[in-house]
């Protein structure tokens, strides 16, 4: 029986085998990285080798099947086989693409993700630390406000230099007395808070340094780094909450309320228009600033330290700043062999169609060819010796 011999182009077979060996090796490398973390390197290597062989066998068998289909003319069976092959190839490409990306950029991407998380945590923490700087800055301002108010109060009692209605105690001195009391009370509260938060901030700064150092610990695996970071972040979260509870929100809120008085309100209290304008121009600007500080402190109190968690592989793969390059390299390894096969199938299909249209029948090699029987020469043509 005549059978057409399937011949595989040697160059295609050679290139395909090399590409799939590399692709299978790189893909399997990501498995080894994950399994070797447990310390069982021997078992990890054995399993990785087995996976690489299975992946190579499936991929190369599918590749050879594609070369075989490339030599067949159009038919329903050929179309169905190509459809099945395309499904298998898509599955293999998806596996290779993800695993190649993980192997190529795994460690750098893990490091980058952890660095980004720690930077966010430290940024939030230091942002809260900075809020206390408002309190420190206002120590000087409050001393100035208190001193100015005290000077005006003395002057008003002596000569009425603020209200311009003569000396002695009156509505103007009452307002100034309340304003000085508000400034002195606020300054006292801020001094008390300062004594409490300074040691807590020092403790927080030590935790920031510890967190920054974790990604650089070469002796720890990624999971161990995550565990270490989780411990430090838990400590930082407690410290962070202590600091937020010390934010002098009420202090600045009281100052803003005390100094937020319009000129008409001063007049309504019985203060002259000149005195009302003087008080409004000086204290209202402080009221606006203290209100702004109060709002910033309130927003700062809403900030929370992001808890530590173990990211998914997909999150790490998609968050890297070098993701485009990594995915491109992975795609080259995963797709090149199959693209080469696809081009070969298309070219051969066109070639077969052209031969069919022209009536040309290419030479066919056969196996199991029929034997031609031996026909002896007739006696008349034989020669005696």
Short mmCIF file of C-alpha atoms in Angstrom, two decimals:
data_model
loop_
_atom_site.label_atom_id
_atom_site.label_comp_id
_atom_site.label_asym_id
_atom_site.label_seq_id
_atom_site.Cartn_x
_atom_site.Cartn_y
_atom_site.Cartn_z
CA UNK A 1 0.00 0.00 0.00
CA UNK A 2 1.32 3.41 -0.96
CA UNK A 3 1.90 5.88 1.92
CA UNK A 4 3.21 9.41 1.68
CA UNK A 5 6.32 9.92 3.77
CA UNK A 6 6.13 12.92 6.11
CA UNK A 7 9.39 14.83 6.00
CA UNK A 8 10.23 17.51 8.56
CA UNK A 9 12.41 20.44 7.38
CA UNK A 10 15.73 19.93 9.22
CA UNK A 11 16.24 23.65 9.81
CA UNK A 12 12.77 24.04 11.32
CA UNK A 13 13.26 21.02 13.55
CA UNK A 14 16.65 22.27 14.74
CA UNK A 15 15.43 25.79 15.47
CA UNK A 16 12.27 24.50 17.11
CA UNK A 17 14.14 22.13 19.39
CA UNK A 18 16.56 24.87 20.49
CA UNK A 19 13.77 27.40 21.13
CA UNK A 20 11.65 24.97 23.13
CA UNK A 21 14.61 23.77 25.17
CA UNK A 22 15.33 27.39 26.15
CA UNK A 23 11.67 28.21 26.73
CA UNK A 24 11.07 25.10 28.84
CA UNK A 25 14.22 25.76 30.86
CA UNK A 26 13.34 29.38 31.59
CA UNK A 27 9.73 28.53 32.45
CA UNK A 28 10.82 25.75 34.78
CA UNK A 29 13.30 28.06 36.46
CA UNK A 30 10.45 29.99 38.05
CA UNK A 31 9.20 26.76 39.65
CA UNK A 32 12.64 26.06 41.06
CA UNK A 33 12.78 29.56 42.56
CA UNK A 34 9.54 28.96 44.42
CA UNK A 35 10.30 25.42 45.60
CA UNK A 36 13.92 26.07 46.61
CA UNK A 37 12.76 28.63 49.20
CA UNK A 38 11.83 25.77 51.53
CA UNK A 39 15.45 24.59 51.52
CA UNK A 40 14.76 21.29 49.74
CA UNK A 41 16.93 22.13 46.76
CA UNK A 42 17.36 18.50 45.68
CA UNK A 43 13.64 17.83 45.50
CA UNK A 44 13.09 21.23 43.89
CA UNK A 45 15.64 20.42 41.17
CA UNK A 46 14.14 16.97 40.49
CA UNK A 47 10.61 18.33 40.18
CA UNK A 48 11.78 21.22 38.03
CA UNK A 49 13.65 18.89 35.68
CA UNK A 50 10.60 16.65 35.35
CA UNK A 51 8.38 19.64 34.61
CA UNK A 52 10.85 20.95 32.02
CA UNK A 53 10.91 17.58 30.24
CA UNK A 54 7.12 17.32 30.19
CA UNK A 55 6.73 20.89 28.95
CA UNK A 56 9.37 20.36 26.25
CA UNK A 57 7.80 17.07 25.14
CA UNK A 58 4.33 18.57 24.79
CA UNK A 59 5.60 21.69 23.04
CA UNK A 60 7.90 19.87 20.62
CA UNK A 61 5.27 17.23 19.80
CA UNK A 62 2.79 20.00 19.01
CA UNK A 63 5.45 21.71 16.88
CA UNK A 64 6.07 18.53 14.86
CA UNK A 65 2.34 18.08 14.42
CA UNK A 66 2.21 21.58 13.00
CA UNK A 67 4.99 20.75 10.52
CA UNK A 68 3.02 17.68 9.50
CA UNK A 69 -0.21 19.65 8.98
CA UNK A 70 1.73 22.17 6.88
CA UNK A 71 2.28 19.45 4.25
CA UNK A 72 -1.39 18.51 3.98
CA UNK A 73 -3.84 20.02 1.48
CA UNK A 74 -7.05 21.75 2.58
CA UNK A 75 -9.59 19.45 4.17
CA UNK A 76 -12.13 19.45 6.98
CA UNK A 77 -9.93 17.14 9.03
CA UNK A 78 -6.90 19.39 8.55
CA UNK A 79 -8.89 22.46 9.62
CA UNK A 80 -10.13 20.67 12.74
CA UNK A 81 -6.59 19.55 13.61
CA UNK A 82 -5.29 23.08 13.16
CA UNK A 83 -8.01 24.33 15.50
CA UNK A 84 -7.04 21.82 18.18
CA UNK A 85 -3.38 22.69 17.68
CA UNK A 86 -4.14 26.42 18.04
CA UNK A 87 -5.92 25.75 21.34
CA UNK A 88 -2.97 23.74 22.67
CA UNK A 89 -0.51 26.38 21.51
CA UNK A 90 -2.52 29.16 23.20
CA UNK A 91 -2.45 27.19 26.46
CA UNK A 92 1.28 26.57 26.21
CA UNK A 93 1.98 30.22 25.35
CA UNK A 94 -0.03 31.43 28.34
CA UNK A 95 1.92 29.16 30.69
CA UNK A 96 5.27 30.12 29.19
CA UNK A 97 4.47 33.84 29.15
CA UNK A 98 3.64 33.98 32.85
CA UNK A 99 6.41 31.65 33.99
CA UNK A 100 9.04 33.29 31.80
CA UNK A 101 8.10 36.73 33.14
CA UNK A 102 8.32 35.44 36.69
CA UNK A 103 11.73 33.87 36.12
CA UNK A 104 13.20 36.84 34.20
CA UNK A 105 12.02 39.53 36.57
CA UNK A 106 11.01 37.59 39.68
CA UNK A 107 13.57 38.72 42.24
CA UNK A 108 13.90 42.32 41.00
CA UNK A 109 10.11 42.66 40.82
CA UNK A 110 9.64 41.26 44.33
CA UNK A 111 12.29 43.65 45.61
CA UNK A 112 10.69 46.58 43.82
CA UNK A 113 7.23 45.73 45.19
CA UNK A 114 8.53 45.46 48.76
CA UNK A 115 10.50 48.69 48.43
CA UNK A 116 7.41 50.50 47.15
CA UNK A 117 5.27 49.21 50.02
CA UNK A 118 7.82 50.19 52.65
CA UNK A 119 8.28 53.62 51.04
CA UNK A 120 4.53 54.21 51.27
CA UNK A 121 4.45 53.13 54.91
CA UNK A 122 7.42 55.31 55.83
CA UNK A 123 5.96 58.23 53.86
CA UNK A 124 2.67 58.01 55.78
CA UNK A 125 4.49 57.74 59.07
CA UNK A 126 6.85 60.62 58.44
CA UNK A 127 3.92 62.68 57.21
CA UNK A 128 2.36 62.36 60.64
CA UNK A 129 5.67 63.23 62.27
CA UNK A 130 5.74 66.40 60.19
CA UNK A 131 2.34 67.46 61.53
CA UNK A 132 3.91 68.02 64.92
CA UNK A 133 6.19 70.57 63.31
CA UNK A 134 3.18 72.87 63.13
CA UNK A 135 3.02 72.73 66.90
CA UNK A 136 6.74 73.44 67.18
CA UNK A 137 6.50 76.38 64.79
CA UNK A 138 3.54 77.83 66.67
CA UNK A 139 5.47 77.96 69.95
CA UNK A 140 7.27 81.07 68.71
CA UNK A 141 4.13 82.54 67.16
CA UNK A 142 2.07 82.01 70.30
CA UNK A 143 4.74 83.63 72.43
CA UNK A 144 4.62 86.62 70.07
CA UNK A 145 0.82 86.77 70.19
CA UNK A 146 0.86 86.51 73.98
CA UNK A 147 3.52 89.23 74.29
CA UNK A 148 1.70 91.55 71.88
CA UNK A 149 -1.60 91.00 73.66
CA UNK A 150 0.03 91.65 77.04
CA UNK A 151 1.55 94.91 75.75
CA UNK A 152 -1.79 96.05 74.32
CA UNK A 153 -3.57 95.13 77.51
CA UNK A 154 -1.19 97.21 79.64
CA UNK A 155 -1.38 100.10 77.18
CA UNK A 156 -5.18 99.94 76.99
CA UNK A 157 -5.53 100.07 80.75
CA UNK A 158 -3.09 102.96 80.95
CA UNK A 159 -4.23 105.16 78.07
CA UNK A 160 -6.79 103.34 75.91
CA UNK A 161 -4.32 103.01 73.05
CA UNK A 162 -6.31 100.22 71.39
CA UNK A 163 -9.93 101.29 71.83
CA UNK A 164 -9.11 104.99 71.71
CA UNK A 165 -11.72 105.67 74.40
CA UNK A 166 -9.56 106.35 77.41
CA UNK A 167 -7.78 104.10 79.88
CA UNK A 168 -9.06 101.69 82.48
CA UNK A 169 -10.77 98.31 82.26
CA UNK A 170 -13.58 97.91 79.81
CA UNK A 171 -14.82 95.68 77.00
CA UNK A 172 -11.55 96.01 75.09
CA UNK A 173 -9.43 94.93 78.07
CA UNK A 174 -11.82 92.01 78.63
CA UNK A 175 -11.33 90.79 75.06
CA UNK A 176 -7.55 91.22 75.28
CA UNK A 177 -7.46 89.34 78.57
CA UNK A 178 -9.34 86.42 77.01
CA UNK A 179 -7.04 86.46 74.00
CA UNK A 180 -3.91 86.36 76.13
CA UNK A 181 -5.35 83.56 78.20
CA UNK A 182 -6.12 81.58 75.00
CA UNK A 183 -2.56 82.05 73.72
CA UNK A 184 -0.98 81.10 77.06
CA UNK A 185 -3.17 78.00 77.47
CA UNK A 186 -2.42 76.85 73.93
CA UNK A 187 1.31 77.36 74.45
CA UNK A 188 1.17 75.35 77.68
CA UNK A 189 -0.72 72.49 75.97
CA UNK A 190 1.74 72.40 73.07
CA UNK A 191 4.69 72.29 75.46
CA UNK A 192 3.10 69.34 77.27
CA UNK A 193 2.43 67.52 73.98
CA UNK A 194 5.99 68.21 72.83
CA UNK A 195 7.41 66.45 75.86
CA UNK A 196 5.22 63.41 75.13
CA UNK A 197 5.63 63.01 71.39
CA UNK A 198 9.39 63.53 71.09
CA UNK A 199 10.36 60.08 72.47
CA UNK A 200 7.60 58.44 70.41
CA UNK A 201 8.90 60.06 67.22
CA UNK A 202 12.41 58.83 68.06
CA UNK A 203 11.00 55.31 68.38
CA UNK A 204 9.17 55.70 65.07
CA UNK A 205 12.36 56.89 63.34
CA UNK A 206 14.16 53.75 64.51
CA UNK A 207 11.39 51.64 62.99
CA UNK A 208 11.67 53.55 59.70
CA UNK A 209 15.36 52.72 59.54
CA UNK A 210 14.66 49.08 60.35
CA UNK A 211 12.03 48.87 57.62
CA UNK A 212 14.29 50.48 55.03
CA UNK A 213 16.94 47.87 55.76
CA UNK A 214 14.68 44.80 55.31
CA UNK A 215 14.71 44.67 51.45
CA UNK A 216 18.53 44.65 51.54
CA UNK A 217 18.75 41.56 53.77
CA UNK A 218 20.37 39.13 51.32
CA UNK A 219 20.21 36.23 53.78
CA UNK A 220 16.40 36.27 53.86
CA UNK A 221 13.99 34.92 51.26
CA UNK A 222 11.19 37.11 49.98
CA UNK A 223 8.64 35.44 52.28
CA UNK A 224 10.96 35.89 55.25
CA UNK A 225 11.35 39.56 54.36
CA UNK A 226 7.57 39.87 54.26
CA UNK A 227 7.32 38.33 57.74
CA UNK A 228 10.01 40.64 59.06
CA UNK A 229 8.34 43.68 57.50
CA UNK A 230 5.00 42.60 58.98
CA UNK A 231 6.48 42.57 62.48
CA UNK A 232 8.06 46.01 62.07
CA UNK A 233 4.95 47.52 60.49
CA UNK A 234 2.79 46.19 63.35
CA UNK A 235 5.08 47.96 65.81
CA UNK A 236 5.03 51.10 63.68
CA UNK A 237 1.24 51.03 63.51
CA UNK A 238 1.03 51.06 67.32
CA UNK A 239 3.51 53.93 67.49
CA UNK A 240 1.63 55.72 64.73
CA UNK A 241 -1.64 55.52 66.66
CA UNK A 242 0.07 56.89 69.77
CA UNK A 243 1.29 59.88 67.77
CA UNK A 244 -2.11 60.53 66.19
CA UNK A 245 -3.71 60.62 69.64
CA UNK A 246 -1.27 63.37 70.63
CA UNK A 247 -2.02 65.64 67.68
CA UNK A 248 -3.04 69.00 69.24
CA UNK A 249 -6.20 69.31 67.16
CA UNK A 250 -8.34 70.68 69.97
CA UNK A 251 -5.69 73.24 70.89
CA UNK A 252 -5.61 74.85 67.45
CA UNK A 253 -9.36 74.51 67.05
CA UNK A 254 -9.90 76.48 70.27
CA UNK A 255 -7.47 79.17 69.11
CA UNK A 256 -9.25 79.49 65.78
CA UNK A 257 -12.62 79.79 67.51
CA UNK A 258 -11.30 82.33 70.04
CA UNK A 259 -9.75 84.67 67.47
CA UNK A 260 -12.39 84.27 64.73
CA UNK A 261 -14.34 87.48 65.43
CA UNK A 262 -15.45 89.99 62.84
CA UNK A 263 -15.17 93.78 63.23
CA UNK A 264 -18.95 94.07 63.53
CA UNK A 265 -18.95 91.52 66.35
CA UNK A 266 -16.39 93.62 68.22
CA UNK A 267 -18.58 96.69 67.72
CA UNK A 268 -21.58 94.73 68.97
CA UNK A 269 -19.64 94.02 72.15
CA UNK A 270 -19.27 97.74 72.75
CA UNK A 271 -15.78 98.26 71.35
CA UNK A 272 -15.15 101.37 69.26
CA UNK A 273 -14.87 101.07 65.49
CA UNK A 274 -11.15 101.96 65.67
CA UNK A 275 -10.51 99.35 68.31
CA UNK A 276 -12.63 96.78 66.47
CA UNK A 277 -10.61 97.26 63.30
CA UNK A 278 -7.31 96.97 65.21
CA UNK A 279 -8.36 93.74 66.90
CA UNK A 280 -9.81 92.25 63.72
CA UNK A 281 -6.76 93.00 61.58
CA UNK A 282 -4.38 91.33 64.03
CA UNK A 283 -6.27 88.36 65.46
CA UNK A 284 -8.34 87.32 62.45
CA UNK A 285 -5.25 86.44 60.40
CA UNK A 286 -4.14 84.15 63.22
CA UNK A 287 -7.62 82.61 63.34
CA UNK A 288 -7.39 81.75 59.62
CA UNK A 289 -3.99 80.14 60.08
CA UNK A 290 -5.09 78.12 63.11
CA UNK A 291 -8.15 76.91 61.23
CA UNK A 292 -5.94 75.76 58.35
CA UNK A 293 -3.64 73.93 60.78
CA UNK A 294 -6.65 72.31 62.45
CA UNK A 295 -7.88 70.96 59.10
CA UNK A 296 -4.43 69.58 58.25
CA UNK A 297 -4.20 67.83 61.61
CA UNK A 298 -7.67 66.34 61.17
CA UNK A 299 -6.75 64.98 57.74
CA UNK A 300 -3.52 63.61 59.19
CA UNK A 301 -5.43 61.73 61.86
CA UNK A 302 -7.41 59.92 59.16
CA UNK A 303 -4.23 58.42 57.67
CA UNK A 304 -3.57 54.80 58.59
CA UNK A 305 -0.46 52.67 58.21
CA UNK A 306 -1.01 50.16 55.42
CA UNK A 307 -0.94 46.64 56.91
CA UNK A 308 1.55 44.13 55.55
CA UNK A 309 0.19 41.41 53.25
CA UNK A 310 1.53 38.78 50.90
CA UNK A 311 1.02 39.92 47.30
CA UNK A 312 -0.14 37.65 44.52
CA UNK A 313 2.27 36.81 41.72
CA UNK A 314 0.05 38.72 39.31
CA UNK A 315 0.18 41.86 41.45
CA UNK A 316 3.97 41.75 41.47
CA UNK A 317 4.15 41.05 37.72
CA UNK A 318 1.89 43.97 36.86
CA UNK A 319 3.30 46.53 39.29
CA UNK A 320 6.91 46.56 38.14
CA UNK A 321 8.29 49.69 36.49
CA UNK A 322 10.26 47.37 34.16
CA UNK A 323 7.15 45.36 33.36
CA UNK A 324 7.08 46.27 29.66
CA UNK A 325 10.63 45.03 29.09
CA UNK A 326 10.05 41.87 31.13
CA UNK A 327 6.82 41.02 29.33
CA UNK A 328 8.48 41.71 25.97
CA UNK A 329 11.34 39.31 26.73
CA UNK A 330 8.86 36.72 27.98
CA UNK A 331 6.76 37.09 24.84
CA UNK A 332 9.79 36.60 22.59
CA UNK A 333 10.63 33.31 24.32
CA UNK A 334 7.04 32.11 24.46
CA UNK A 335 5.94 33.10 20.95
CA UNK A 336 8.93 32.98 18.61
CA UNK A 337 8.84 29.25 17.90
CA UNK A 338 5.09 29.25 17.33
CA UNK A 339 5.20 32.31 15.08
CA UNK A 340 7.87 30.59 13.03
CA UNK A 341 5.61 27.53 12.75
CA UNK A 342 2.60 29.65 11.79
CA UNK A 343 4.52 31.35 8.98
CA UNK A 344 5.72 27.95 7.73
CA UNK A 345 2.16 26.57 7.67
CA UNK A 346 0.85 29.61 5.76
CA UNK A 347 3.67 29.46 3.20
CA UNK A 348 3.21 25.73 2.61
CA UNK A 349 -0.57 26.13 2.33
CA UNK A 350 -0.14 28.74 -0.42
CA UNK A 351 2.38 26.52 -2.16
CA UNK A 352 0.01 23.54 -2.15
CA UNK A 353 -2.86 25.70 -3.48
CA UNK A 354 -0.70 27.00 -6.33
CA UNK A 355 0.36 23.47 -7.27
CA UNK A 356 -3.25 22.31 -7.28
CA UNK A 357 -4.31 25.20 -9.53
CA UNK A 358 -1.49 24.60 -12.02
CA UNK A 359 -2.05 20.84 -12.10
CA UNK A 360 1.50 20.24 -10.98
CA UNK A 361 2.01 17.19 -8.83
CA UNK A 362 5.18 17.38 -6.77
CA UNK A 363 7.33 14.31 -6.53
CA UNK A 364 6.13 12.00 -3.78
CA UNK A 365 8.36 9.66 -1.90
CA UNK A 366 6.75 6.36 -1.02
CA UNK A 367 7.49 3.68 1.47
CA UNK A 368 6.45 0.04 1.16
CA UNK A 369 6.76 0.37 -2.66
CA UNK A 370 5.53 -2.58 -4.72
CA UNK A 371 8.31 -4.94 -5.81
CA UNK A 372 8.82 -5.29 -9.56
CA UNK A 373 9.13 -9.01 -10.45
CA UNK A 374 12.32 -10.16 -12.19
CA UNK A 375 11.75 -11.10 -15.86
CA UNK A 376 14.49 -13.42 -17.15
CA UNK A 377 15.82 -12.93 -20.67
CA UNK A 378 14.34 -15.17 -23.40
CA UNK A 379 16.52 -18.08 -24.62
CA UNK A 380 16.64 -16.57 -28.08
CA UNK A 381 18.40 -13.52 -26.81
CA UNK A 382 20.76 -15.33 -24.46
CA UNK A 383 24.33 -15.98 -25.48
CA UNK A 384 26.13 -19.24 -24.83
CA UNK A 385 29.59 -19.12 -23.51
#
